[in-house]
Short mmCIF file of C-alpha atoms in Angstrom, two decimals:
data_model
loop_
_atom_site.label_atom_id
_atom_site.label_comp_id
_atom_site.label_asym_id
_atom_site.label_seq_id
_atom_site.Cartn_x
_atom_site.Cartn_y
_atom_site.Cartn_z
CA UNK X 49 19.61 56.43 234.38
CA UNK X 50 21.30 53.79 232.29
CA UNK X 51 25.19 53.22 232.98
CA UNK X 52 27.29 54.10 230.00
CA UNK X 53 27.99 52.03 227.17
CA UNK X 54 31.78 51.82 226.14
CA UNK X 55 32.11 50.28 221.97
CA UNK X 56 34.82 48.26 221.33
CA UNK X 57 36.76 47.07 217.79
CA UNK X 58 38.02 43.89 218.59
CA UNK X 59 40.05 41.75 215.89
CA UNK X 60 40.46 37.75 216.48
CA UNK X 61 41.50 34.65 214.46
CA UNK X 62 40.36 31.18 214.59
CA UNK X 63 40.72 27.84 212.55
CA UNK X 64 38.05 27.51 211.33
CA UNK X 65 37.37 23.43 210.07
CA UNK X 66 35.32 22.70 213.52
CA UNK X 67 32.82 25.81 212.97
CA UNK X 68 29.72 26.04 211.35
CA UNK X 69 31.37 29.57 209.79
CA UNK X 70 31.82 32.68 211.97
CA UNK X 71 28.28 33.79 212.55
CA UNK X 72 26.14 32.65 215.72
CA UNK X 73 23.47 29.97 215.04
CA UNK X 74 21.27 28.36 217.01
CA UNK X 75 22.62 27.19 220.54
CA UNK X 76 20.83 23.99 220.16
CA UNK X 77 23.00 22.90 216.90
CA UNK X 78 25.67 20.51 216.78
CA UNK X 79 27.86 22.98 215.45
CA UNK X 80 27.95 26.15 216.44
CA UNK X 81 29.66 29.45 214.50
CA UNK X 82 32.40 31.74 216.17
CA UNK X 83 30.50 34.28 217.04
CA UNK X 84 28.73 31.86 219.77
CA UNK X 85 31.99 31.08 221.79
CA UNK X 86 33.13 35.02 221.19
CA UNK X 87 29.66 36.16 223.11
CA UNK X 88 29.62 33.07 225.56
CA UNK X 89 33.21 34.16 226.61
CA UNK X 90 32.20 38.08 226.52
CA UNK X 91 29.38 37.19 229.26
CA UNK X 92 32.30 36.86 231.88
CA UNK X 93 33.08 40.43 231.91
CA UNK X 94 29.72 40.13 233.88
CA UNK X 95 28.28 43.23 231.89
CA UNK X 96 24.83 44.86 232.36
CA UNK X 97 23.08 43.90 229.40
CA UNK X 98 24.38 40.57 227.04
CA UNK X 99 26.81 41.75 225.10
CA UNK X 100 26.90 40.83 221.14
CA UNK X 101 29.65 40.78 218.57
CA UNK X 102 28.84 42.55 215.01
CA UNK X 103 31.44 40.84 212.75
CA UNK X 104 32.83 42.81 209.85
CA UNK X 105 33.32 40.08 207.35
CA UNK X 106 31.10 36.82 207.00
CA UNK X 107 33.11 32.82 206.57
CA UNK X 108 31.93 29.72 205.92
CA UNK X 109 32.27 26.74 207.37
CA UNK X 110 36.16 25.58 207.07
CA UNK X 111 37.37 28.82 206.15
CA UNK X 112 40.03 30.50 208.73
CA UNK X 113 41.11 33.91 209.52
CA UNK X 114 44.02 35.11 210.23
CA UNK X 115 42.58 38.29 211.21
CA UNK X 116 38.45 38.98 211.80
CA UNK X 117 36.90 42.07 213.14
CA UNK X 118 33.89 42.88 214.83
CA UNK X 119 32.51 45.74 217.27
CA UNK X 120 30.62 44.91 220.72
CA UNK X 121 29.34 47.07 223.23
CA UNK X 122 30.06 46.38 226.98
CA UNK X 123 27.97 48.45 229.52
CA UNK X 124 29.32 47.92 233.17
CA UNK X 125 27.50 48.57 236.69
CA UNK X 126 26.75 52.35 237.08
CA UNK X 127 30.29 53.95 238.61
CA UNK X 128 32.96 51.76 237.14
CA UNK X 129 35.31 52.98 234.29
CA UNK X 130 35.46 51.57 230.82
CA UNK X 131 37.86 48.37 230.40
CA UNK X 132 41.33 48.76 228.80
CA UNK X 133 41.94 47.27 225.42
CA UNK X 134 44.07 45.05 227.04
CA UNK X 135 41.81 43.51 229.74
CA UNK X 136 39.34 42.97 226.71
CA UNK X 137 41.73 40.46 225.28
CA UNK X 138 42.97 38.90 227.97
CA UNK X 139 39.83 38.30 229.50
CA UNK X 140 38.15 36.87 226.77
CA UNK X 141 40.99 34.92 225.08
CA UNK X 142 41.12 33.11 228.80
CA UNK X 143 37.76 31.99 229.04
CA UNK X 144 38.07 31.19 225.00
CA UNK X 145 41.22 28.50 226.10
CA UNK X 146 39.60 25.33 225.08
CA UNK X 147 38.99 26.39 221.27
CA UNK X 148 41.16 27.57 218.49
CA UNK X 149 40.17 31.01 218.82
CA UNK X 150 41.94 33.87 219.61
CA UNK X 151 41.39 37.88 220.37
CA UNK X 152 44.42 39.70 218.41
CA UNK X 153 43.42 43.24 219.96
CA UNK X 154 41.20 45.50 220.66
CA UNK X 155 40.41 49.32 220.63
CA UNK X 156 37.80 51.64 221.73
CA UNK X 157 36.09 53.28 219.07
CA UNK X 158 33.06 55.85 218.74
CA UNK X 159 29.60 55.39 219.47
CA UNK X 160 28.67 55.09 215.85
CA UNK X 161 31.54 53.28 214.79
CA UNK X 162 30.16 50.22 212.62
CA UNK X 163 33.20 46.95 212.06
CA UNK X 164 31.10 45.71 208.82
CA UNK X 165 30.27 49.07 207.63
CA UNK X 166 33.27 51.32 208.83
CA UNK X 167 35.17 49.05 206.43
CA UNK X 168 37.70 50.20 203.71
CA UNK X 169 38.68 47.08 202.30
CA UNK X 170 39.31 43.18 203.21
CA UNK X 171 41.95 40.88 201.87
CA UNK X 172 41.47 37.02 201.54
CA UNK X 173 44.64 34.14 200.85
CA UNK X 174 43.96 31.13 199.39
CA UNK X 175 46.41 28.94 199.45
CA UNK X 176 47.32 25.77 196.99
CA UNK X 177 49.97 22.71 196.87
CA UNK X 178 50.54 21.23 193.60
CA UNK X 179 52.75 17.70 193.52
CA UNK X 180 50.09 15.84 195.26
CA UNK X 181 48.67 13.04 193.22
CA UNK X 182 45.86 13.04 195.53
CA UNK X 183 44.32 15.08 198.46
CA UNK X 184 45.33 12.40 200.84
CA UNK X 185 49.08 12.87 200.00
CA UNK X 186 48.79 16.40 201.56
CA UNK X 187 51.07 16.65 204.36
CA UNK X 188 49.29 16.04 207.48
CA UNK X 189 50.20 19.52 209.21
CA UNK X 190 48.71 21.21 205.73
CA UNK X 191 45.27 19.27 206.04
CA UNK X 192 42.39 21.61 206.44
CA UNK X 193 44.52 24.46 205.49
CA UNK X 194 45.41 24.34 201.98
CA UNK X 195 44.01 22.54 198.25
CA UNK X 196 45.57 20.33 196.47
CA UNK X 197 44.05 20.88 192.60
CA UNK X 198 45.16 17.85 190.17
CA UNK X 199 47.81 18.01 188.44
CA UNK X 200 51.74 18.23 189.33
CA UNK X 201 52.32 22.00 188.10
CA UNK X 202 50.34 25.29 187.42
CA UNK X 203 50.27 27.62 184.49
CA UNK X 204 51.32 30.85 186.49
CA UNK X 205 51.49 33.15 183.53
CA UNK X 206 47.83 32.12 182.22
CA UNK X 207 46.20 32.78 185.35
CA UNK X 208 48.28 36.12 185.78
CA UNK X 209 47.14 36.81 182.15
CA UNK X 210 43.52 35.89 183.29
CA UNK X 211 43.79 38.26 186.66
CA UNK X 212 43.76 41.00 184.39
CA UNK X 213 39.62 40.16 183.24
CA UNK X 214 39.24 40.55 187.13
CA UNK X 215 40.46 43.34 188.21
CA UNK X 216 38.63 46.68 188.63
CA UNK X 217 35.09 47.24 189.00
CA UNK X 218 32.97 44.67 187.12
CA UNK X 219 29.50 43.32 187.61
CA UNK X 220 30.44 39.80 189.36
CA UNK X 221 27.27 38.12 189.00
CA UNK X 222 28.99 35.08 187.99
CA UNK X 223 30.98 34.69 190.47
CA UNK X 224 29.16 34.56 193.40
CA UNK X 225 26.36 31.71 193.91
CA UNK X 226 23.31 31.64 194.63
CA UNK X 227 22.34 32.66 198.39
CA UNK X 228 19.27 34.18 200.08
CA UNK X 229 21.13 37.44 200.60
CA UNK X 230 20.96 37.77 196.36
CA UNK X 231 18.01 39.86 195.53
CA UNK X 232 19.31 42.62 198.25
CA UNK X 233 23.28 42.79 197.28
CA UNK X 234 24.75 44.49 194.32
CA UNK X 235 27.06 42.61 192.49
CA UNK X 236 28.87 45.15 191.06
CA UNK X 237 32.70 44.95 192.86
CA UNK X 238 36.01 46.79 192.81
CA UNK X 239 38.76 44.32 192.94
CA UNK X 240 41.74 46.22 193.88
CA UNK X 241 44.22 43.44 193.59
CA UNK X 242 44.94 40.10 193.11
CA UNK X 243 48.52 38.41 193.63
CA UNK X 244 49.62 35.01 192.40
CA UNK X 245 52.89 34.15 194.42
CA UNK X 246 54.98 31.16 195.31
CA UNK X 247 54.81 30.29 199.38
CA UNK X 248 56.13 27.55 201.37
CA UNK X 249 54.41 25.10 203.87
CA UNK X 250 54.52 24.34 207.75
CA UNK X 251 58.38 22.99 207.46
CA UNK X 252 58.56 22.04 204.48
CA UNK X 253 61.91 22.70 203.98
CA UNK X 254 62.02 19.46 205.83
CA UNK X 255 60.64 17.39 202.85
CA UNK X 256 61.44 19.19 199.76
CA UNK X 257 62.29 16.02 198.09
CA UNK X 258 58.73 15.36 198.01
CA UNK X 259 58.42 18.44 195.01
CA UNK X 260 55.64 20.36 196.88
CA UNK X 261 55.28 24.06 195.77
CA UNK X 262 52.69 25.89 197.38
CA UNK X 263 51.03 28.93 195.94
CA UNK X 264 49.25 31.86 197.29
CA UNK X 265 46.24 33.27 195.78
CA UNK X 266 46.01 37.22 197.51
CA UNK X 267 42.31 39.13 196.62
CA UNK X 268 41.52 42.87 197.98
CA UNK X 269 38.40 44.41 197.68
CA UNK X 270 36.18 46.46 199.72
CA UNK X 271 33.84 43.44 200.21
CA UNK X 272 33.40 40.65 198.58
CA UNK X 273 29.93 38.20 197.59
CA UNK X 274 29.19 35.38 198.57
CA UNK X 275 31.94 32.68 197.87
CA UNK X 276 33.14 35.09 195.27
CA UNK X 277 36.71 34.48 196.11
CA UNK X 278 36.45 30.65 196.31
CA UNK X 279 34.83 30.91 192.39
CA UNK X 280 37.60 33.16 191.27
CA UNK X 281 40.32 31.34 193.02
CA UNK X 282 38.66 28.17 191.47
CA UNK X 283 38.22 29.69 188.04
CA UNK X 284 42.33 30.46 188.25
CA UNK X 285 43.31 27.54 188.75
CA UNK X 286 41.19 25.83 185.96
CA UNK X 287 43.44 28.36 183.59
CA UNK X 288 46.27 26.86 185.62
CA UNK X 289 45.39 23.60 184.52
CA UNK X 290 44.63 24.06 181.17
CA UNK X 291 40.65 23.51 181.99
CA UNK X 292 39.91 27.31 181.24
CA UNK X 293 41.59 29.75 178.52
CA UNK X 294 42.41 33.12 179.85
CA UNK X 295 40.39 34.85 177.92
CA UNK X 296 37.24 32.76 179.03
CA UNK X 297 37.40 34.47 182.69
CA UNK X 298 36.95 37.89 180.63
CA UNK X 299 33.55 35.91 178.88
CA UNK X 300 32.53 34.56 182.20
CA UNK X 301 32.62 37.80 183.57
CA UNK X 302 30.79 39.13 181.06
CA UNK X 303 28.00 36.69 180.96
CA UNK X 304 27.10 37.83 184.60
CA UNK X 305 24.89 34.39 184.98
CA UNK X 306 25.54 32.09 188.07
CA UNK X 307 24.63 29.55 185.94
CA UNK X 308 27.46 29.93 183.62
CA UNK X 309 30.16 29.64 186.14
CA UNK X 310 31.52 25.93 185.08
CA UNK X 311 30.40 22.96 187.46
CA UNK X 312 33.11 21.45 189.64
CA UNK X 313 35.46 24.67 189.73
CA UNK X 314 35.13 26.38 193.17
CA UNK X 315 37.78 26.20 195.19
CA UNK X 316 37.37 24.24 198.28
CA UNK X 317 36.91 26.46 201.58
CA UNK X 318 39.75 24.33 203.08
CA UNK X 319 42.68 26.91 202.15
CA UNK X 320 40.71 30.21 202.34
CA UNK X 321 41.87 32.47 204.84
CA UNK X 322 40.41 35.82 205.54
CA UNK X 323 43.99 38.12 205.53
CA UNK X 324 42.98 41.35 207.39
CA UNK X 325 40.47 44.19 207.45
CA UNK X 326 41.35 48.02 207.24
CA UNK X 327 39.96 50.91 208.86
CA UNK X 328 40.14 54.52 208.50
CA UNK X 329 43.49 55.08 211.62
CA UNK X 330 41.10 58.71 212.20
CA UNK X 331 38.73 55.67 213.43
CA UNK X 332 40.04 54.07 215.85
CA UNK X 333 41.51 54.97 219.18
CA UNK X 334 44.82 53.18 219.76
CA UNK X 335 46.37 55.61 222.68
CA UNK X 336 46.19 53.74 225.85
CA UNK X 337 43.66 51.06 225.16
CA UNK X 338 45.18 48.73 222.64
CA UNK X 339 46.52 45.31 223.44
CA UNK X 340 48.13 42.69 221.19
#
């Protein structure tokens, strides 16, 4: 008789500029995705069978997360209890030491509890600096983790106007590009909400005679296709600029063509963050077995 398996919702960050994107890939790559260091580090709970991370949300290569999710399933030698939440994370966040990656919490969860599929919604942040003449004027604590679109100043009440083409349930054909995954994915989304707000940088009260303002791009939505928030935050900001009319996200949207999404627009993934992921509370168990 096989020795129990115990499932486990685990939530994690990372910076994400020296990964190939969160998913595994091939061991024998010179850059490997999240997911590899997550199960390389999971091996040291010296479980019965390899365990495997199912992450909720997919990234791409540069984009960070302040908060992932995934499930695993650790099955331990026959007569010894399930682990705590808490030695979950601090296991694994020791043996994860050497790389920006870290283990937030984690909770025990049902049997046929799924992280991707369990899902109610995800929010993403993009965030912008205008004031830079040039993306090598960036300050140098900001690299990596922020765009800086030409131009000294953004049209916030044009892109606001625009947000309103976006949100609600649309067919976003448009604005997603072109993957393998295509053929198999609806592109019909509900975009729940989308905030344009001012933000600040890494101490940057300390050099606010440089005339810096950085923005924050906010997107919620059950789930998202691919690069979909990259091509909206991109499209944005071309109404911030003057590039785009308002009115031409609306046409865009309605065009539902790839192919019609203007050239040179998307965002950069340097600046994306994935925010959080919600769950159903019923879902998870947090009495006893949660660490942060």
């Amino acid at each position: 008789m096989n020795p129990p398996t115990s499932r486990y919702l685990a939530f994690f960050q990372y910076f994400g500029t020296k990964y190939s994107g969160v998913m595994e890939t091939l061991t024998d790559q010179p850059v490997l995705g999240v997911q590899n260091y997550l199960e390389r580090a999971a091996q040291n709970l010296r479980p019965v069978t390899p365990i495997k991370f199912y992450v909720s949300s997919r990234t791409d290569t540069g984009v960070h997360a302040l908060c992932n999710s995934a499930h695993l399933d650790v099955q331990r030698a026959a007569g010894k209890p399930p682990f705590p939440g808490s030695v979950i994370v601090s296991a694994l966040n020791y043996h994860l030491k050497p790389e920006p990656i870290r283990i937030l919490s984690a909770y025990r969860v049902s049997d046929n509890f799924h992280a991707r599929f369990s899902a109610l919604s995800r929010t993403y942040v993009y965030r912008l600096v205008t004031g830079c003449s040039h993306h090598s004027q960036i300050p140098v604590f900001e690299r990596d983790l922020c765009w800086a679109p030409k131009g000294d100043h953004l049209n916030v009440p044009a892109m606001q106007e625009a947000v309103g083409s976006l949100l609600g349930t649309h067919d976003f054909s448009t604005f997603r590009s072109v993957s393998s995954e295509m053929p198999f994915k609806s592109p019909v989304k509900t975009l729940a909400r989308v905030d344009i707000r001012p933000s600040f940088g890494f101490m940057s009260h300390h050099y606010e005679y440089r005339g810096l303002q950085f923005w924050e791009l906010e997107f919620k939505s059950r789930s998202f296709l691919y690069r979909q928030v990259r091509r909206m935050a991109g499209a944005l900001v071309a109404v911030g600029q003057g590039r785009l009319a308002p009115y031409r996200i609306k046409e865009l949207l309605e065009s539902r063509d790839p192919q019609a999404y203007p050239l040179n627009t998307m965002a950069p993934a340097a600046g994306l963050f994935l925010k959080s992921v919600e769950y159903d509370e019923a879902d998870v168990e947090t009495e006893g077995n949660a660490a942060k």
